[in-house]
Amino acid sequence: MNSGSPHQSKDKYTFTLVLESLQILENDDSPYFIKLKYIKKIGTTEHYIPSTNGMINLQKEFTFAAKKHTLKKNHSMTIKIIQCLKKNKKIGQIKVDLYQHLDKISGTTKTVPFRNHHSDDKHNRGNLTFSIFSKRENNKDHQITQNKEEIASLIEATNDAASHTTRKTTSVNFGHLQMNNGLNIDQLNRPGKPKLADMLNTEVKLNNKNQNIAKREQKKSLTSLNEFLSSNRKGPILPASASFGSIPLHKQTSLIEPKNDKDHQIDQILSEFDHILNLKIEYSDNQIRSFEGPDSFIFAQCLSFQLFSDVGDEVFSEIVKVLPKKICDSLIISTFNDQRRKFFPLYGLSALLKQPPSNLKNEIKLNRTTQVFDALQPKTLEYLKKFTFSYANLFELHAQSVIDNKSDNEKLIEDIRQIFDAYLIACQAPKEFEFILSKAIFAAFDSLLLQFLLNRTNVTFLDSISWNSFCTRFRENFSCNLSLFSQAVQVIQMTSVIDKNPKEINNISNKLTPYIILQILKKREIDDSLTTKPDITKFINCWEIKDEHCEIDFQSLFNWEKLLMNSYQHVHSDNWKDVNIPAQFECKFPLLNIYFAD
């Protein structure tokens, strides 16, 4: 295989495209996403629902390579804007001339209108704002891009040579890499170039053709192979057929060499974790998976290091002090800019730790998985609330319609169902995560209703009848109680009882604070059910609160931690392997094939 010459490397460019924002001119609350293609597919964004003004903040970056002579023949990159309906529909397309952007190291931001050129409808559907720039690869950059080719070439020669061995050896297949079980990886780090026979640890007989191949391949640098294998050189390699469903953990060979030096072992394990945590991977359009990918890979890495079984207590204690923070801050978790995709991996990993797969429960120490689980929950809870309230604005118009009593309840319920379905599509979550997504977004909707109620200048008993009817219909359709809003409605209906005895609020509401109830009582208008205004002073003195304006933290009214903890029982951890592995990930971490083999 030709490794390329210096003049060829000058012909290669790396392009960076930054999608900044998308504006949909006729917004109907459907999710949208973008596909990029130059000769072959470059990538796809997540699904987004526009804000009320039709804007989507993308801030999504893609990189891809192209050769100059190829660009002369085919210089157009295609950007497709797609609307998610029952069947995906392309609503617009933009062509970008890449040849015009050669050697432009700083991108110029452009806002380009788009429409569907293949449709009879010729009016603009929206605007896309993006920037693009490129740089020419130097020889060093080019050498890096050749590493995979060198590895594949060397492996091909190694396998070819191994097929002529004079004695049988046991092989293990990790991806496309086959190695003899007696391979001493440290031999690859000796000064000078190791011999192919040393690597195979076997006597190899080659015919003339194979000898020529071997000699040619030995001349190539093995730096790429050293880097490829270095992350797995800490201990012996397990057979590809090994799985935790068939081989008890205590019978498996540890992937970590026993070390007398505790600190060295800790550094060794944490260093290996850095390899997997610092990998950036893209996940989109994978609706059939049960888990995200990062969560499954981190859990598998913990198992491969015997972190929950054979590692000593002192070593585990030191690792668990720093590993959760490493995970939360890692690139593999924060690959995506949007909060929902930061939450999903932490949530999936927490589910695996909270309820490990059934075939592992007798082989691992559950007190250890619990320790890591507990350490991850503050950040998981933080991401849950951030991503939930980033989507709450989708329901603002519907919440305001409820409070204004401007729409029929049946029509409102149907509209809410449509926007809720669009929200689930936009989230692109594994199916088993939909429980937490549903409960969380409805909790945010509940707080919106209370917030808009408190913005009213007055409320009446008739208002409460309409709102109470809506709460009932909502519970019947979504199997979810709007606890904050429904208790506020009860306060309106029970104002006369509260006025007689302010302590009665303990029997009416266990979620609303006395200050919030005070604001509702102040808005209560006189009608047939209430002949006189409530005695506000009496209520204030009873509860020892001040009648002055203060900000209400609506998020704190809901027990998010309880919701999160209860939700884990709805995630079936036995399905944790049902996740697609990107090819480049499988190549960099071949030991994961122990857990995710086809």
PDB file of N, CA and C in Angstrom, residues 346-397:
ATOM      1  N   LEU A 346     -24.929  10.350  31.251  1.00  0.00           N
ATOM      2  CA  LEU A 346     -24.833  10.252  32.716  1.00  0.00           C
ATOM      3  C   LEU A 346     -26.020   9.490  33.286  1.00  0.00           C
ATOM      4  N   TYR A 347     -27.193   9.725  32.700  1.00  0.00           N
ATOM      5  CA  TYR A 347     -28.392   9.024  33.171  1.00  0.00           C
ATOM      6  C   TYR A 347     -28.292   7.534  32.880  1.00  0.00           C
ATOM      7  N   GLY A 348     -27.865   7.173  31.677  1.00  0.00           N
ATOM      8  CA  GLY A 348     -27.723   5.756  31.327  1.00  0.00           C
ATOM      9  C   GLY A 348     -26.691   5.059  32.188  1.00  0.00           C
ATOM     10  N   LEU A 349     -25.555   5.721  32.414  1.00  0.00           N
ATOM     11  CA  LEU A 349     -24.520   5.133  33.269  1.00  0.00           C
ATOM     12  C   LEU A 349     -25.039   4.965  34.693  1.00  0.00           C
ATOM     13  N   SER A 350     -25.770   5.948  35.179  1.00  0.00           N
ATOM     14  CA  SER A 350     -26.339   5.856  36.531  1.00  0.00           C
ATOM     15  C   SER A 350     -27.315   4.690  36.631  1.00  0.00           C
ATOM     16  N   ALA A 351     -28.106   4.481  35.580  1.00  0.00           N
ATOM     17  CA  ALA A 351     -29.056   3.360  35.581  1.00  0.00           C
ATOM     18  C   ALA A 351     -28.326   2.026  35.656  1.00  0.00           C
ATOM     19  N   LEU A 352     -27.203   1.899  34.946  1.00  0.00           N
ATOM     20  CA  LEU A 352     -26.417   0.670  34.973  1.00  0.00           C
ATOM     21  C   LEU A 352     -25.806   0.437  36.346  1.00  0.00           C
ATOM     22  N   LEU A 353     -25.391   1.519  36.989  1.00  0.00           N
ATOM     23  CA  LEU A 353     -24.789   1.399  38.319  1.00  0.00           C
ATOM     24  C   LEU A 353     -25.847   1.135  39.389  1.00  0.00           C
ATOM     25  N   LYS A 354     -27.014   1.763  39.228  1.00  0.00           N
ATOM     26  CA  LYS A 354     -28.093   1.590  40.194  1.00  0.00           C
ATOM     27  C   LYS A 354     -28.644   0.168  40.160  1.00  0.00           C
ATOM     28  N   GLN A 355     -28.864  -0.359  38.956  1.00  0.00           N
ATOM     29  CA  GLN A 355     -29.370  -1.719  38.773  1.00  0.00           C
ATOM     30  C   GLN A 355     -28.512  -2.421  37.728  1.00  0.00           C
ATOM     31  N   PRO A 356     -27.381  -2.989  38.134  1.00  0.00           N
ATOM     32  CA  PRO A 356     -26.495  -3.648  37.170  1.00  0.00           C
ATOM     33  C   PRO A 356     -27.216  -4.777  36.442  1.00  0.00           C
ATOM     34  N   PRO A 357     -26.785  -5.090  35.216  1.00  0.00           N
ATOM     35  CA  PRO A 357     -27.388  -6.203  34.474  1.00  0.00           C
ATOM     36  C   PRO A 357     -27.440  -7.471  35.315  1.00  0.00           C
ATOM     37  N   SER A 358     -28.507  -8.231  35.177  1.00  0.00           N
ATOM     38  CA  SER A 358     -28.751  -9.379  36.063  1.00  0.00           C
ATOM     39  C   SER A 358     -27.634 -10.415  36.009  1.00  0.00           C
ATOM     40  N   ASN A 359     -26.988 -10.555  34.841  1.00  0.00           N
ATOM     41  CA  ASN A 359     -25.944 -11.575  34.745  1.00  0.00           C
ATOM     42  C   ASN A 359     -24.656 -11.148  35.439  1.00  0.00           C
ATOM     43  N   LEU A 360     -24.612  -9.918  35.962  1.00  0.00           N
ATOM     44  CA  LEU A 360     -23.409  -9.444  36.647  1.00  0.00           C
ATOM     45  C   LEU A 360     -23.573  -9.339  38.155  1.00  0.00           C
ATOM     46  N   LYS A 361     -24.805  -9.373  38.625  1.00  0.00           N
ATOM     47  CA  LYS A 361     -25.064  -9.021  40.018  1.00  0.00           C
ATOM     48  C   LYS A 361     -24.348  -9.920  41.013  1.00  0.00           C
ATOM     49  N   ASN A 362     -24.146 -11.182  40.667  1.00  0.00           N
ATOM     50  CA  ASN A 362     -23.464 -12.092  41.580  1.00  0.00           C
ATOM     51  C   ASN A 362     -21.949 -12.041  41.434  1.00  0.00           C
ATOM     52  N   GLU A 363     -21.458 -11.266  40.481  1.00  0.00           N
ATOM     53  CA  GLU A 363     -20.032 -11.237  40.206  1.00  0.00           C
ATOM     54  C   GLU A 363     -19.378  -9.918  40.590  1.00  0.00           C
ATOM     55  N   ILE A 364     -20.156  -8.925  40.960  1.00  0.00           N
ATOM     56  CA  ILE A 364     -19.594  -7.630  41.320  1.00  0.00           C
ATOM     57  C   ILE A 364     -20.074  -7.220  42.708  1.00  0.00           C
ATOM     58  N   LYS A 365     -19.365  -6.298  43.278  1.00  0.00           N
ATOM     59  CA  LYS A 365     -19.707  -5.798  44.614  1.00  0.00           C
ATOM     60  C   LYS A 365     -20.622  -4.588  44.453  1.00  0.00           C
ATOM     61  N   LEU A 366     -21.890  -4.779  44.840  1.00  0.00           N
ATOM     62  CA  LEU A 366     -22.883  -3.743  44.612  1.00  0.00           C
ATOM     63  C   LEU A 366     -22.613  -2.490  45.437  1.00  0.00           C
ATOM     64  N   ASN A 367     -21.913  -2.642  46.568  1.00  0.00           N
ATOM     65  CA  ASN A 367     -21.596  -1.447  47.344  1.00  0.00           C
ATOM     66  C   ASN A 367     -20.651  -0.528  46.571  1.00  0.00           C
ATOM     67  N   ARG A 368     -19.862  -1.122  45.670  1.00  0.00           N
ATOM     68  CA  ARG A 368     -18.950  -0.308  44.856  1.00  0.00           C
ATOM     69  C   ARG A 368     -19.693   0.432  43.744  1.00  0.00           C
ATOM     70  N   THR A 369     -20.588  -0.256  43.071  1.00  0.00           N
ATOM     71  CA  THR A 369     -21.364   0.441  42.034  1.00  0.00           C
ATOM     72  C   THR A 369     -22.214   1.538  42.664  1.00  0.00           C
ATOM     73  N   THR A 370     -22.678   1.311  43.887  1.00  0.00           N
ATOM     74  CA  THR A 370     -23.482   2.319  44.586  1.00  0.00           C
ATOM     75  C   THR A 370     -22.660   3.568  44.884  1.00  0.00           C
ATOM     76  N   GLN A 371     -21.389   3.376  45.263  1.00  0.00           N
ATOM     77  CA  GLN A 371     -20.531   4.527  45.561  1.00  0.00           C
ATOM     78  C   GLN A 371     -20.343   5.403  44.330  1.00  0.00           C
ATOM     79  N   VAL A 372     -20.080   4.775  43.198  1.00  0.00           N
ATOM     80  CA  VAL A 372     -19.901   5.553  41.966  1.00  0.00           C
ATOM     81  C   VAL A 372     -21.234   6.197  41.570  1.00  0.00           C
ATOM     82  N   PHE A 373     -22.325   5.450  41.721  1.00  0.00           N
ATOM     83  CA  PHE A 373     -23.655   5.979  41.423  1.00  0.00           C
ATOM     84  C   PHE A 373     -23.937   7.235  42.240  1.00  0.00           C
ATOM     85  N   ASP A 374     -23.719   7.162  43.551  1.00  0.00           N
ATOM     86  CA  ASP A 374     -24.002   8.304  44.429  1.00  0.00           C
ATOM     87  C   ASP A 374     -23.181   9.529  44.028  1.00  0.00           C
ATOM     88  N   ALA A 375     -21.937   9.296  43.627  1.00  0.00           N
ATOM     89  CA  ALA A 375     -21.059  10.408  43.268  1.00  0.00           C
ATOM     90  C   ALA A 375     -21.498  11.094  41.974  1.00  0.00           C
ATOM     91  N   LEU A 376     -22.186  10.370  41.106  1.00  0.00           N
ATOM     92  CA  LEU A 376     -22.612  10.934  39.821  1.00  0.00           C
ATOM     93  C   LEU A 376     -23.940  11.680  39.897  1.00  0.00           C
ATOM     94  N   GLN A 377     -24.727  11.450  40.954  1.00  0.00           N
ATOM     95  CA  GLN A 377     -26.091  11.989  40.975  1.00  0.00           C
ATOM     96  C   GLN A 377     -26.199  13.508  41.002  1.00  0.00           C
ATOM     97  N   PRO A 378     -25.348  14.238  41.724  1.00  0.00           N
ATOM     98  CA  PRO A 378     -25.499  15.706  41.684  1.00  0.00           C
ATOM     99  C   PRO A 378     -25.404  16.284  40.282  1.00  0.00           C
ATOM    100  N   LYS A 379     -24.441  15.799  39.489  1.00  0.00           N
ATOM    101  CA  LYS A 379     -24.288  16.307  38.125  1.00  0.00           C
ATOM    102  C   LYS A 379     -25.417  15.803  37.233  1.00  0.00           C
ATOM    103  N   THR A 380     -25.843  14.557  37.426  1.00  0.00           N
ATOM    104  CA  THR A 380     -26.958  14.021  36.640  1.00  0.00           C
ATOM    105  C   THR A 380     -28.222  14.838  36.885  1.00  0.00           C
ATOM    106  N   LEU A 381     -28.465  15.171  38.147  1.00  0.00           N
ATOM    107  CA  LEU A 381     -29.642  15.973  38.502  1.00  0.00           C
ATOM    108  C   LEU A 381     -29.545  17.376  37.912  1.00  0.00           C
ATOM    109  N   GLU A 382     -28.358  17.943  37.942  1.00  0.00           N
ATOM    110  CA  GLU A 382     -28.150  19.283  37.366  1.00  0.00           C
ATOM    111  C   GLU A 382     -28.475  19.294  35.873  1.00  0.00           C
ATOM    112  N   TYR A 383     -27.971  18.284  35.146  1.00  0.00           N
ATOM    113  CA  TYR A 383     -28.226  18.214  33.706  1.00  0.00           C
ATOM    114  C   TYR A 383     -29.700  17.929  33.412  1.00  0.00           C
ATOM    115  N   LEU A 384     -30.347  17.137  34.262  1.00  0.00           N
ATOM    116  CA  LEU A 384     -31.776  16.848  34.078  1.00  0.00           C
ATOM    117  C   LEU A 384     -32.588  18.138  34.097  1.00  0.00           C
ATOM    118  N   LYS A 385     -32.348  18.975  35.087  1.00  0.00           N
ATOM    119  CA  LYS A 385     -33.113  20.219  35.208  1.00  0.00           C
ATOM    120  C   LYS A 385     -32.784  21.203  34.086  1.00  0.00           C
ATOM    121  N   LYS A 386     -31.504  21.274  33.718  1.00  0.00           N
ATOM    122  CA  LYS A 386     -31.113  22.208  32.659  1.00  0.00           C
ATOM    123  C   LYS A 386     -31.754  21.847  31.328  1.00  0.00           C
ATOM    124  N   PHE A 387     -31.690  20.570  30.965  1.00  0.00           N
ATOM    125  CA  PHE A 387     -32.240  20.195  29.665  1.00  0.00           C
ATOM    126  C   PHE A 387     -33.772  20.286  29.670  1.00  0.00           C
ATOM    127  N   THR A 388     -34.415  19.965  30.816  1.00  0.00           N
ATOM    128  CA  THR A 388     -35.877  20.021  30.891  1.00  0.00           C
ATOM    129  C   THR A 388     -36.379  21.443  30.692  1.00  0.00           C
ATOM    130  N   PHE A 389     -35.782  22.394  31.385  1.00  0.00           N
ATOM    131  CA  PHE A 389     -36.276  23.763  31.297  1.00  0.00           C
ATOM    132  C   PHE A 389     -35.821  24.461  30.020  1.00  0.00           C
ATOM    133  N   SER A 390     -34.843  23.877  29.320  1.00  0.00           N
ATOM    134  CA  SER A 390     -34.498  24.414  28.002  1.00  0.00           C
ATOM    135  C   SER A 390     -35.586  24.093  26.988  1.00  0.00           C
ATOM    136  N   TYR A 391     -36.425  23.093  27.278  1.00  0.00           N
ATOM    137  CA  TYR A 391     -37.528  22.725  26.392  1.00  0.00           C
ATOM    138  C   TYR A 391     -38.879  23.232  26.896  1.00  0.00           C
ATOM    139  N   ALA A 392     -38.901  23.767  28.106  1.00  0.00           N
ATOM    140  CA  ALA A 392     -40.180  24.176  28.684  1.00  0.00           C
ATOM    141  C   ALA A 392     -40.842  25.292  27.880  1.00  0.00           C
ATOM    142  N   ASN A 393     -40.028  26.107  27.198  1.00  0.00           N
ATOM    143  CA  ASN A 393     -40.599  27.212  26.428  1.00  0.00           C
ATOM    144  C   ASN A 393     -41.525  26.728  25.306  1.00  0.00           C
ATOM    145  N   LEU A 394     -41.367  25.460  24.906  1.00  0.00           N
ATOM    146  CA  LEU A 394     -42.243  24.912  23.876  1.00  0.00           C
ATOM    147  C   LEU A 394     -43.701  24.881  24.322  1.00  0.00           C
ATOM    148  N   PHE A 395     -43.908  24.839  25.631  1.00  0.00           N
ATOM    149  CA  PHE A 395     -45.257  24.696  26.178  1.00  0.00           C
ATOM    150  C   PHE A 395     -45.802  26.005  26.750  1.00  0.00           C
ATOM    151  N   GLU A 396     -45.086  27.107  26.565  1.00  0.00           N
ATOM    152  CA  GLU A 396     -45.506  28.371  27.169  1.00  0.00           C
ATOM    153  C   GLU A 396     -46.857  28.850  26.632  1.00  0.00           C
ATOM    154  N   LEU A 397     -47.035  28.803  25.330  1.00  0.00           N
ATOM    155  CA  LEU A 397     -48.291  29.270  24.739  1.00  0.00           C
ATOM    156  C   LEU A 397     -49.484  28.450  25.233  1.00  0.00           C
TER     157      LEU A 397
END
